[in-house]
Coordinates of C-alpha atoms in Angstrom, one line a residue:
M1 CA -0.8 17.8 19.4
G2 CA 2.2 16.3 17.7
S3 CA 4.5 18.9 19.3
T4 CA 8.2 18.1 19.4
N5 CA 8.6 19.8 22.7
D6 CA 8.8 17.9 25.9
D7 CA 5.5 19.2 27.0
D8 CA 3.5 17.8 24.1
T9 CA 0.0 19.3 24.3
S10 CA -3.1 17.4 23.7
P11 CA -4.9 17.7 20.3
G12 CA -7.5 19.7 22.0
T13 CA -5.0 22.5 22.8
T14 CA -3.2 23.1 19.5
K15 CA -1.3 26.1 20.7
G16 CA -3.1 28.7 18.5
I17 CA -2.8 26.6 15.3
T18 CA -5.0 27.7 12.5
P19 CA -5.6 24.6 10.4
V20 CA -6.4 25.1 6.8
V21 CA -7.6 22.8 4.0
N22 CA -7.5 23.5 0.3
A23 CA -6.1 27.0 0.6
S24 CA -4.4 26.6 -2.7
P25 CA -6.4 26.4 -5.9
A26 CA -7.3 23.0 -7.2
D27 CA -5.2 23.4 -10.3
G28 CA -2.0 24.1 -8.3
S29 CA -1.7 27.7 -9.5
S30 CA -1.0 30.6 -7.1
S31 CA -3.5 33.1 -8.4
S32 CA -5.9 32.8 -5.5
D33 CA -4.9 34.4 -2.2
P34 CA -5.2 32.0 0.7
E35 CA -5.6 34.9 3.1
D36 CA -8.7 36.1 1.1
Q37 CA -10.1 32.6 1.0
R38 CA -9.7 32.2 4.8
A39 CA -11.2 35.6 5.5
A40 CA -14.2 34.8 3.4
N41 CA -14.7 31.7 5.5
G42 CA -14.5 33.6 8.7
L43 CA -11.1 32.1 9.6
G44 CA -8.0 33.8 11.0
P45 CA -4.7 34.5 9.2
L46 CA -2.4 31.8 8.1
V47 CA 0.0 30.5 10.7
D48 CA 3.0 28.4 9.6
D49 CA 3.1 25.9 12.4
H50 CA 4.7 22.5 11.7
D51 CA 2.7 21.0 14.6
G52 CA -0.6 21.7 12.9
D53 CA -3.1 18.8 13.1
L54 CA -5.0 19.3 9.9
V55 CA -3.6 20.2 6.5
T56 CA -0.9 22.8 7.5
D57 CA -0.3 26.1 5.8
V58 CA 3.2 24.8 4.7
E59 CA 1.9 22.0 2.6
N60 CA -0.9 24.1 1.2
R61 CA 1.6 26.7 0.1
D62 CA 4.4 24.3 -1.1
L63 CA 2.5 21.3 -2.5
K64 CA 0.4 21.5 -5.7
R65 CA -2.9 19.6 -6.4
G66 CA -2.3 17.6 -9.5
L67 CA -4.0 14.3 -8.9
G68 CA -7.6 13.7 -9.9
E69 CA -10.0 10.9 -9.0
R70 CA -9.1 8.8 -12.1
H71 CA -5.5 9.0 -11.1
L72 CA -6.2 7.8 -7.6
T73 CA -8.4 5.0 -8.8
M74 CA -5.8 3.7 -11.2
L75 CA -3.0 4.4 -8.6
G76 CA -4.6 1.9 -6.2
I77 CA -5.3 -0.6 -8.9
A78 CA -1.7 -0.3 -10.4
G79 CA -0.3 -0.6 -6.9
A80 CA -2.1 -3.8 -6.1
I81 CA -1.9 -5.6 -9.4
G82 CA 1.8 -6.5 -9.9
T83 CA 4.3 -9.2 -9.4
G84 CA 2.1 -10.7 -6.6
L85 CA -0.7 -11.4 -9.1
F86 CA 1.4 -12.4 -12.1
L87 CA 4.1 -14.5 -10.4
S88 CA 3.1 -15.4 -6.8
L89 CA -0.3 -17.1 -7.4
G90 CA 1.5 -20.3 -8.3
G91 CA 3.2 -20.5 -5.0
A92 CA -0.2 -19.9 -3.2
I93 CA -1.7 -22.8 -5.1
Q94 CA 1.3 -25.0 -4.3
T95 CA 1.0 -24.1 -0.6
G96 CA -2.7 -24.2 0.0
G97 CA -4.3 -25.9 -3.0
P98 CA -6.9 -24.3 -5.3
L99 CA -9.6 -24.0 -2.6
G100 CA -7.2 -23.1 0.2
A101 CA -5.7 -20.3 -1.9
L102 CA -9.1 -19.0 -2.9
L103 CA -10.2 -18.9 0.7
G104 CA -7.0 -17.3 1.8
Y105 CA -7.2 -14.6 -0.8
A106 CA -10.9 -14.1 0.0
M107 CA -10.1 -13.6 3.7
V108 CA -7.3 -11.1 3.0
G109 CA -9.6 -9.4 0.4
G110 CA -12.1 -8.9 3.2
I111 CA -9.4 -7.3 5.3
V112 CA -8.5 -5.0 2.4
C113 CA -12.2 -4.0 2.2
A114 CA -12.2 -2.9 5.8
V115 CA -8.9 -1.2 5.4
Q116 CA -10.1 0.8 2.3
F117 CA -13.3 1.9 3.9
A118 CA -11.5 2.9 7.1
L119 CA -8.9 4.8 5.2
G120 CA -11.5 6.5 3.1
E121 CA -13.6 7.7 6.1
V122 CA -10.7 9.1 8.0
T123 CA -9.0 10.7 5.0
A124 CA -12.2 12.4 4.0
L125 CA -12.1 14.2 7.3
L126 CA -8.3 14.7 7.4
P127 CA -6.9 14.9 3.8
V128 CA -3.3 15.4 4.8
T129 CA 0.0 14.5 3.2
G130 CA 1.3 11.3 4.7
S131 CA -2.3 9.9 5.1
F132 CA -2.7 7.4 8.0
V133 CA 0.7 8.3 9.5
R134 CA -0.5 11.9 10.2
H135 CA -3.9 10.5 11.2
A136 CA -2.2 8.5 13.9
G137 CA -0.7 11.7 15.4
F138 CA -4.1 13.3 15.4
L139 CA -6.2 10.4 16.7
V140 CA -3.8 8.4 18.8
D141 CA -0.4 9.6 20.0
P142 CA 2.5 11.5 18.4
A143 CA 4.8 8.6 19.3
F144 CA 2.5 6.2 17.4
E145 CA 2.7 8.6 14.4
F146 CA 6.5 8.7 14.7
A147 CA 6.8 4.9 14.8
I148 CA 4.4 4.2 12.0
G149 CA 5.9 6.9 9.8
W150 CA 9.5 5.9 10.1
N151 CA 8.6 2.3 9.7
L152 CA 6.9 3.2 6.4
V153 CA 9.9 5.3 5.3
Y154 CA 12.2 2.4 6.1
G155 CA 10.0 -0.1 4.2
N156 CA 9.8 2.1 1.1
L157 CA 13.6 2.8 1.2
L158 CA 14.1 -1.0 0.9
S159 CA 11.1 -1.6 -1.5
I160 CA 12.5 0.6 -4.3
P161 CA 15.8 -1.2 -4.7
S162 CA 14.0 -4.5 -4.4
E163 CA 11.7 -3.6 -7.3
I164 CA 14.7 -2.5 -9.4
T165 CA 16.4 -5.8 -8.5
A166 CA 13.2 -7.6 -9.7
I167 CA 13.5 -5.8 -13.0
C168 CA 17.1 -7.2 -13.3
V169 CA 15.8 -10.7 -12.7
L170 CA 13.0 -10.3 -15.2
F171 CA 15.4 -9.1 -18.0
E172 CA 17.4 -12.3 -17.4
F173 CA 14.5 -14.1 -19.1
W174 CA 15.7 -12.5 -22.4
T175 CA 19.3 -11.6 -22.0
D176 CA 22.5 -12.1 -19.9
L177 CA 23.4 -8.4 -20.1
T178 CA 25.0 -7.3 -16.8
P179 CA 22.3 -6.1 -14.3
A180 CA 24.2 -2.8 -13.8
V181 CA 22.8 -1.5 -17.0
W182 CA 19.2 -2.1 -16.0
I183 CA 19.8 -0.8 -12.5
I184 CA 21.1 2.5 -13.9
V185 CA 18.4 2.8 -16.5
F186 CA 15.5 2.3 -14.1
M187 CA 17.1 4.3 -11.3
I188 CA 17.2 7.3 -13.7
L189 CA 13.6 6.7 -14.9
T190 CA 12.3 6.4 -11.3
V191 CA 14.1 9.6 -10.2
L192 CA 12.8 11.5 -13.2
V193 CA 9.2 10.5 -12.4
G194 CA 9.8 11.2 -8.7
V195 CA 10.9 14.8 -9.2
A196 CA 8.3 15.6 -11.8
F197 CA 5.0 17.4 -11.0
V198 CA 2.8 14.9 -9.3
R199 CA 0.3 15.0 -12.2
I200 CA 3.0 13.5 -14.5
F201 CA 3.4 10.7 -11.9
G202 CA -0.4 10.2 -12.0
E203 CA -0.4 10.0 -15.8
V204 CA 2.4 7.5 -15.8
E205 CA 0.7 5.3 -13.2
Y206 CA -2.6 5.7 -15.0
F207 CA -1.0 4.3 -18.2
F208 CA 0.6 1.4 -16.4
G209 CA -2.7 0.7 -14.6
I210 CA -4.5 0.4 -17.9
L211 CA -1.8 -2.0 -19.2
K212 CA -2.1 -4.2 -16.1
V213 CA -5.9 -4.3 -16.2
L214 CA -5.9 -5.2 -19.8
L215 CA -3.4 -8.0 -19.2
V216 CA -5.3 -9.4 -16.3
V217 CA -8.6 -9.4 -18.2
F218 CA -6.8 -11.1 -21.2
L219 CA -5.2 -13.7 -19.0
I220 CA -8.4 -14.5 -17.2
I221 CA -10.3 -14.9 -20.5
L222 CA -7.4 -16.9 -22.0
G223 CA -7.3 -19.1 -18.9
L224 CA -11.0 -19.8 -19.1
V225 CA -10.7 -20.7 -22.8
I226 CA -7.9 -23.1 -22.1
D227 CA -9.8 -24.7 -19.2
L228 CA -12.8 -25.3 -21.3
G229 CA -10.8 -26.9 -24.1
G230 CA -11.2 -24.0 -26.5
I231 CA -7.6 -24.2 -27.8
P232 CA -7.4 -26.8 -30.7
G233 CA -5.7 -30.0 -29.5
T234 CA -6.2 -29.4 -25.8
P235 CA -8.6 -31.3 -23.6
R236 CA -11.3 -29.7 -21.3
I237 CA -9.8 -29.5 -17.8
G238 CA -12.8 -28.1 -15.8
F239 CA -12.3 -28.7 -12.1
L240 CA -10.2 -31.8 -12.6
Y241 CA -7.4 -30.5 -10.4
W242 CA -9.9 -29.8 -7.6
Q243 CA -10.5 -33.5 -7.5
N244 CA -7.0 -34.8 -8.0
P245 CA -4.7 -33.9 -6.3
G246 CA -7.6 -32.1 -4.4
P247 CA -8.8 -28.7 -3.2
F248 CA -6.4 -28.5 -0.3
V249 CA -2.7 -29.2 0.3
E250 CA -1.3 -30.7 3.5
Y251 CA 1.4 -28.3 4.5
I252 CA 4.0 -29.2 7.2
A253 CA 1.5 -31.5 9.0
T254 CA -1.0 -34.1 7.8
G255 CA -4.8 -34.4 7.9
N256 CA -7.1 -31.5 8.5
W257 CA -4.5 -29.7 10.6
G258 CA -2.1 -29.8 7.6
K259 CA -4.8 -28.5 5.3
F260 CA -5.5 -25.7 7.7
L261 CA -1.8 -24.8 7.8
G262 CA -1.8 -24.8 4.0
F263 CA -4.6 -22.4 4.0
W264 CA -2.9 -20.2 6.6
G265 CA 0.4 -20.4 4.7
V266 CA -1.3 -18.5 1.8
M267 CA -1.8 -15.4 4.0
T268 CA 1.6 -13.9 3.5
S269 CA 1.5 -14.3 -0.2
A270 CA -2.0 -12.8 -0.3
V271 CA -1.0 -9.8 1.8
F272 CA 2.0 -9.2 -0.4
S273 CA -0.3 -9.4 -3.5
F274 CA -2.8 -6.8 -2.1
A275 CA -0.1 -4.5 -0.8
G276 CA -0.3 -1.0 -2.3
V277 CA -4.0 -0.4 -2.1
E278 CA -3.4 1.9 0.9
S279 CA -1.1 4.2 -1.1
I280 CA -4.0 6.1 -2.8
A281 CA -4.3 8.6 0.1
M282 CA -0.6 9.3 0.6
A283 CA -0.7 12.4 -1.5
A284 CA -4.0 13.7 -0.3
A285 CA -2.8 17.3 -0.1
E286 CA -1.8 17.0 -3.8
T287 CA -5.2 15.7 -4.8
K288 CA -8.1 17.8 -6.2
N289 CA -11.2 17.5 -4.0
P290 CA -9.7 14.9 -1.7
R291 CA -12.8 14.6 0.5
R292 CA -14.8 13.4 -2.4
A293 CA -12.1 11.8 -4.6
I294 CA -10.4 9.6 -2.1
P295 CA -13.5 7.8 -0.7
R296 CA -14.8 7.1 -4.2
A297 CA -11.4 5.8 -5.2
C298 CA -11.3 3.6 -2.1
K299 CA -14.6 1.9 -3.1
Q300 CA -13.7 1.5 -6.7
V301 CA -10.2 0.1 -6.1
F302 CA -11.5 -2.4 -3.6
L303 CA -14.2 -3.7 -5.9
R304 CA -12.0 -4.0 -9.0
V305 CA -8.9 -5.4 -7.3
L306 CA -10.9 -8.0 -5.3
L307 CA -12.8 -9.0 -8.5
F308 CA -9.5 -9.4 -10.4
Y309 CA -7.8 -11.4 -7.7
M310 CA -10.7 -13.7 -7.0
L311 CA -11.2 -14.5 -10.6
A312 CA -7.4 -14.9 -11.2
V313 CA -7.0 -17.3 -8.2
L314 CA -10.1 -19.3 -9.3
I315 CA -8.8 -19.7 -12.9
V316 CA -5.3 -20.5 -11.8
G317 CA -6.6 -23.2 -9.5
M318 CA -8.4 -24.7 -12.4
L319 CA -5.5 -24.6 -14.9
V320 CA -2.6 -25.9 -12.9
A321 CA -2.4 -28.8 -10.4
S322 CA -1.1 -27.9 -6.9
N323 CA 1.6 -30.6 -7.3
D324 CA 2.8 -29.4 -10.7
P325 CA 6.7 -29.2 -10.3
R326 CA 6.8 -26.1 -12.6
L327 CA 5.1 -24.1 -9.8
G328 CA 8.4 -24.5 -7.9
D329 CA 10.3 -22.6 -10.6
E330 CA 12.6 -20.0 -8.8
S331 CA 13.8 -18.1 -11.8
G332 CA 11.8 -15.0 -10.7
T333 CA 10.8 -14.5 -14.4
A334 CA 7.6 -15.2 -16.2
A335 CA 8.5 -18.8 -16.4
Q336 CA 7.1 -19.3 -12.9
S337 CA 3.7 -17.6 -13.7
P338 CA 0.9 -20.2 -13.6
F339 CA -0.7 -18.4 -16.6
V340 CA 2.5 -18.9 -18.5
I341 CA 2.6 -22.6 -17.5
A342 CA -0.9 -23.1 -18.7
A343 CA -0.3 -21.2 -21.9
S344 CA 2.9 -23.1 -22.7
A345 CA 1.1 -26.4 -22.1
A346 CA -1.5 -25.3 -24.6
G347 CA 1.2 -24.5 -27.2
I348 CA 0.8 -20.7 -27.0
K349 CA 4.4 -19.4 -27.4
A350 CA 4.0 -15.6 -27.2
I351 CA 2.5 -15.5 -23.7
P352 CA 5.8 -15.8 -21.7
S353 CA 7.4 -12.7 -23.2
L354 CA 4.1 -10.7 -23.0
V355 CA 3.8 -11.5 -19.3
N356 CA 7.4 -10.8 -18.6
A357 CA 7.2 -7.4 -20.3
I358 CA 4.1 -6.4 -18.3
V359 CA 5.7 -7.6 -15.1
I360 CA 8.7 -5.4 -15.8
T361 CA 6.4 -2.4 -16.1
S362 CA 4.7 -3.6 -12.9
A363 CA 7.9 -3.6 -11.0
W364 CA 8.8 -0.1 -12.2
S365 CA 5.3 1.1 -11.4
S366 CA 5.7 -0.3 -7.9
S367 CA 9.0 1.5 -7.4
N368 CA 7.4 4.8 -8.5
Q369 CA 4.6 4.3 -6.0
S370 CA 7.0 3.4 -3.2
L371 CA 8.9 6.6 -4.0
L372 CA 5.7 8.7 -3.8
A373 CA 4.5 7.1 -0.6
G374 CA 7.9 7.2 1.1
T375 CA 8.7 10.8 0.2
R376 CA 5.3 12.1 1.2
V377 CA 5.4 10.3 4.6
L378 CA 8.9 11.7 5.2
Y379 CA 7.6 15.2 4.2
G380 CA 4.7 14.7 6.6
L381 CA 7.1 13.7 9.4
A382 CA 9.2 16.8 8.8
L383 CA 6.0 18.9 9.0
K384 CA 5.5 17.6 12.5
G385 CA 9.1 18.0 13.6
Q386 CA 9.7 14.3 13.6
A387 CA 12.2 14.5 10.8
P388 CA 14.8 17.1 9.9
K389 CA 13.3 20.3 8.5
I390 CA 15.5 20.1 5.4
F391 CA 13.0 17.5 4.1
L392 CA 10.4 20.3 3.8
R393 CA 12.1 21.8 0.8
T394 CA 10.2 21.6 -2.4
T395 CA 10.6 22.5 -6.0
S396 CA 8.5 25.3 -7.6
W397 CA 6.1 22.7 -8.9
G398 CA 5.6 21.1 -5.4
T399 CA 7.9 18.1 -5.3
P400 CA 9.8 17.5 -2.0
Y401 CA 13.1 17.1 -3.8
V402 CA 15.3 16.6 -0.7
C403 CA 13.1 13.6 0.3
V404 CA 13.5 12.2 -3.3
S405 CA 17.3 12.7 -3.0
L406 CA 17.4 10.5 0.2
F407 CA 15.5 7.7 -1.5
T408 CA 17.7 8.0 -4.6
V409 CA 20.8 7.2 -2.4
F410 CA 19.1 4.0 -1.1
M411 CA 18.4 2.9 -4.7
F412 CA 22.0 2.0 -4.9
L413 CA 21.3 -1.0 -2.7
A414 CA 20.1 -2.6 -5.9
F415 CA 23.8 -2.9 -6.9
L416 CA 24.0 -5.7 -4.4
T417 CA 22.8 -7.9 -7.3
L418 CA 26.3 -7.5 -8.9
N419 CA 27.9 -9.6 -6.2
N420 CA 24.9 -11.8 -5.2
D421 CA 22.3 -13.8 -6.9
A422 CA 19.7 -11.2 -8.0
L423 CA 16.7 -13.4 -7.1
T424 CA 18.0 -14.0 -3.6
V425 CA 18.5 -10.3 -3.0
F426 CA 15.0 -9.6 -4.3
Y427 CA 13.2 -12.1 -2.1
W428 CA 15.3 -11.0 0.9
L429 CA 14.5 -7.3 0.5
M430 CA 10.8 -8.0 -0.2
D431 CA 10.4 -10.3 2.8
L432 CA 11.8 -7.4 5.0
T433 CA 9.0 -5.2 3.8
A434 CA 6.1 -7.7 3.9
A435 CA 5.4 -7.3 7.6
G436 CA 5.4 -3.6 7.1
V437 CA 2.2 -3.9 5.1
L438 CA 0.4 -5.5 8.0
V439 CA 1.7 -2.9 10.4
S440 CA 0.3 -0.2 8.0
W441 CA -3.1 -1.9 7.7
S442 CA -3.2 -2.2 11.5
A443 CA -2.5 1.5 11.9
I444 CA -5.3 2.4 9.4
L445 CA -7.8 0.3 11.2
F446 CA -6.8 1.5 14.7
N447 CA -7.0 5.1 13.6
H448 CA -10.5 4.5 12.2
I449 CA -11.7 2.8 15.4
R450 CA -10.4 5.7 17.5
M451 CA -12.2 8.2 15.3
K452 CA -15.5 6.4 15.5
L453 CA -15.2 5.9 19.3
A454 CA -14.2 9.6 19.8
M455 CA -17.2 10.7 17.7
K456 CA -19.5 8.6 20.0
K457 CA -17.8 9.8 23.2
Q458 CA -18.1 13.4 22.2
G459 CA -21.7 13.0 21.2
L460 CA -21.0 14.0 17.6
P461 CA -23.4 12.4 15.0
L462 CA -21.7 10.3 12.3
A463 CA -23.7 12.2 9.7
R464 CA -21.4 15.1 10.1
L465 CA -18.5 13.2 8.7
P466 CA -17.8 13.9 5.0
W467 CA -18.2 10.2 4.3
H468 CA -19.2 7.3 6.6
N469 CA -20.7 3.9 6.7
S470 CA -22.6 2.7 9.8
W471 CA -21.1 -0.8 9.7
S472 CA -17.5 0.1 9.2
I473 CA -16.7 0.2 12.9
Y474 CA -17.5 -3.5 13.2
S475 CA -15.5 -4.4 10.1
S476 CA -12.5 -2.5 11.4
Y477 CA -12.6 -4.4 14.7
I478 CA -12.7 -7.8 12.9
A479 CA -10.1 -6.8 10.3
L480 CA -7.7 -5.4 13.0
S481 CA -7.9 -8.7 14.9
L482 CA -7.2 -10.8 11.8
T483 CA -4.4 -8.5 10.7
L484 CA -2.6 -8.7 14.0
L485 CA -3.1 -12.5 14.0
I486 CA -1.5 -12.8 10.6
L487 CA 1.3 -10.4 11.6
F488 CA 2.3 -12.5 14.6
T489 CA 1.9 -15.8 12.8
N490 CA 3.2 -15.1 9.2
G491 CA 6.5 -16.8 10.0
F492 CA 5.0 -19.8 11.8
S493 CA 6.9 -22.3 9.7
V494 CA 10.2 -21.5 11.4
F495 CA 8.7 -22.8 14.7
T496 CA 7.9 -26.2 13.3
T497 CA 10.2 -29.2 13.6
G498 CA 13.1 -28.8 11.2
G499 CA 11.7 -25.6 9.9
W500 CA 14.0 -23.1 11.6
D501 CA 15.4 -20.5 9.2
P502 CA 17.1 -17.4 10.6
E503 CA 16.4 -15.3 7.4
T504 CA 12.7 -16.2 7.4
F505 CA 12.4 -15.4 11.1
V506 CA 14.1 -12.0 10.8
S507 CA 12.2 -11.0 7.7
S508 CA 8.9 -12.1 9.3
Y509 CA 9.3 -10.4 12.7
L510 CA 11.9 -7.6 12.4
D511 CA 9.2 -5.0 11.9
I512 CA 7.5 -5.6 15.3
P513 CA 10.5 -4.7 17.5
L514 CA 11.5 -1.8 15.2
V515 CA 8.0 -0.2 15.5
L516 CA 7.9 -0.8 19.3
C517 CA 11.4 0.7 19.8
A518 CA 10.6 3.7 17.7
Y519 CA 7.4 4.2 19.6
L520 CA 9.0 4.0 23.0
I521 CA 12.0 6.2 22.1
W522 CA 9.7 9.1 21.0
K523 CA 7.3 8.6 23.9
F524 CA 10.0 8.7 26.5
T525 CA 12.1 11.4 24.9
K526 CA 9.2 13.7 24.1
K527 CA 7.0 12.6 27.0
T528 CA 3.9 12.2 24.8
K529 CA 0.7 10.5 25.9
L530 CA -2.1 8.5 24.4
Y531 CA -4.9 11.0 23.9
S532 CA -8.2 10.4 25.6
L533 CA -11.2 10.2 23.3
T534 CA -12.6 13.5 24.6
E535 CA -9.3 15.3 23.8
I536 CA -9.3 14.7 20.1
P537 CA -10.4 17.9 18.4
L538 CA -13.0 16.4 16.1
E539 CA -15.3 19.4 16.4
D540 CA -12.6 21.6 14.8
A541 CA -11.9 19.1 12.1
L542 CA -15.6 18.7 11.3
K543 CA -16.1 22.5 11.2
Q544 CA -13.2 22.8 8.8
A545 CA -14.7 20.0 6.6
E546 CA -18.1 21.8 6.6
L547 CA -16.4 25.0 5.3
E548 CA -15.1 23.1 2.3
V549 CA -16.6 24.0 -1.1
E550 CA -16.3 20.3 -2.0
E551 CA -19.5 18.3 -2.2
S552 CA -19.9 16.0 0.8
Y553 CA -21.9 12.9 0.4
H554 CA -23.0 9.9 2.4
D555 CA -23.8 6.3 1.5

């Protein structure tokens, strides 16, 4: 499967491939002989075959396991808690109203729940570098893998300069120093983290994650105190703004239809806010005990992120009226944060600078995560012959340095801010990547559905999976339907009277033809096919999982 030859074989005929998982020691050392480990498990010799469907010998040999469960958990939290939470909630309240925004975030939060459980179940069986991109080649079609993979690479190539641009905007809150200084500084910092041992990346993100969690908890408590009139000289607000101007906002149209459009208009903001939770499995082959660590991290990340977001949206809807003109602030700095607006109204002067500082770390954290995700996907594509083999080159400590070099070149796009308004460039680049999140979620859910259907078709009991939930097949169907609906309607405002905007149209829908074209190009040039459910070699994958010394568990 995943062959780069014209006669792509099915996954059931893997051309003598000997898949191997965890052949390298958990601590990344080279003291244990993979051949001895395989012989002890009754397996054949190592075969370096880039078409391997499970964790290949190449990544076992060249990548080092440096990420633990605590890194993964905080990685997902740090990825999802960022500029979307600190700055974008105000726009969601302005578009949908306090209740409309709460319902919108709850709906997308439900989708994220399904995505996390789907990702955890498939990754527990197939803990490979590149995560759901490689899963697509195993469970669906190599052409689907190629399309999703390069779409993700493209998205992350743009995401990093956009985050660096965001940092430039945020520093304008304090100083008028030329953006070139901040671009150079944070490019260097991002590259240094990117080429370091993956454990260093994990520790950096762990630290940032703790900072973000502490700030969110602090802002939620502060918001509650302000709302209840706990600050001397401020009145009790309660749910006043839910009554006037009301729980919903009429968006584009009037009446109930306008209120529904306001609720639906929150979706894009909510998806952007939750983006990043899927990144925890990207470095599965660099994670200790991935079959156990990744599912646990998926559950913990979902619960914590959803709790933070629901509380934050609720508090913001209580603190700031949906028609407050300050929510329309387009500075791109902490001045547009609803938490800052509420704190400033209460006379608390230190909050704006505190929020701005944490958002800067959030933007840098996001660029680090984009670099990790993008380089690992590119490495995974190279393993399958879907990217040049030069991207397989790694350092002695297991970092794919050629992949990092490519992403470094694209970081220079951030210098566009020197000739254009930095905020305009930031929003334009971020809008280009927003739809990519929905495409990724759709791929994760579709992979999961295919795995569950193939298990049933082949008569394999779900209990053999390293981790599974009996209800997850239904949640994946529902979430996939909603994700596709949001994907095709997230730019609906351009189709309304007087709402046409070429930039919004392109940024909302560019991903769809790009993915489709990539899929068709690989399918017709390599003559791949959609695998039937009986062709997927789940029995081989299950046997490999059962040989693992890691502890399997079920909920």
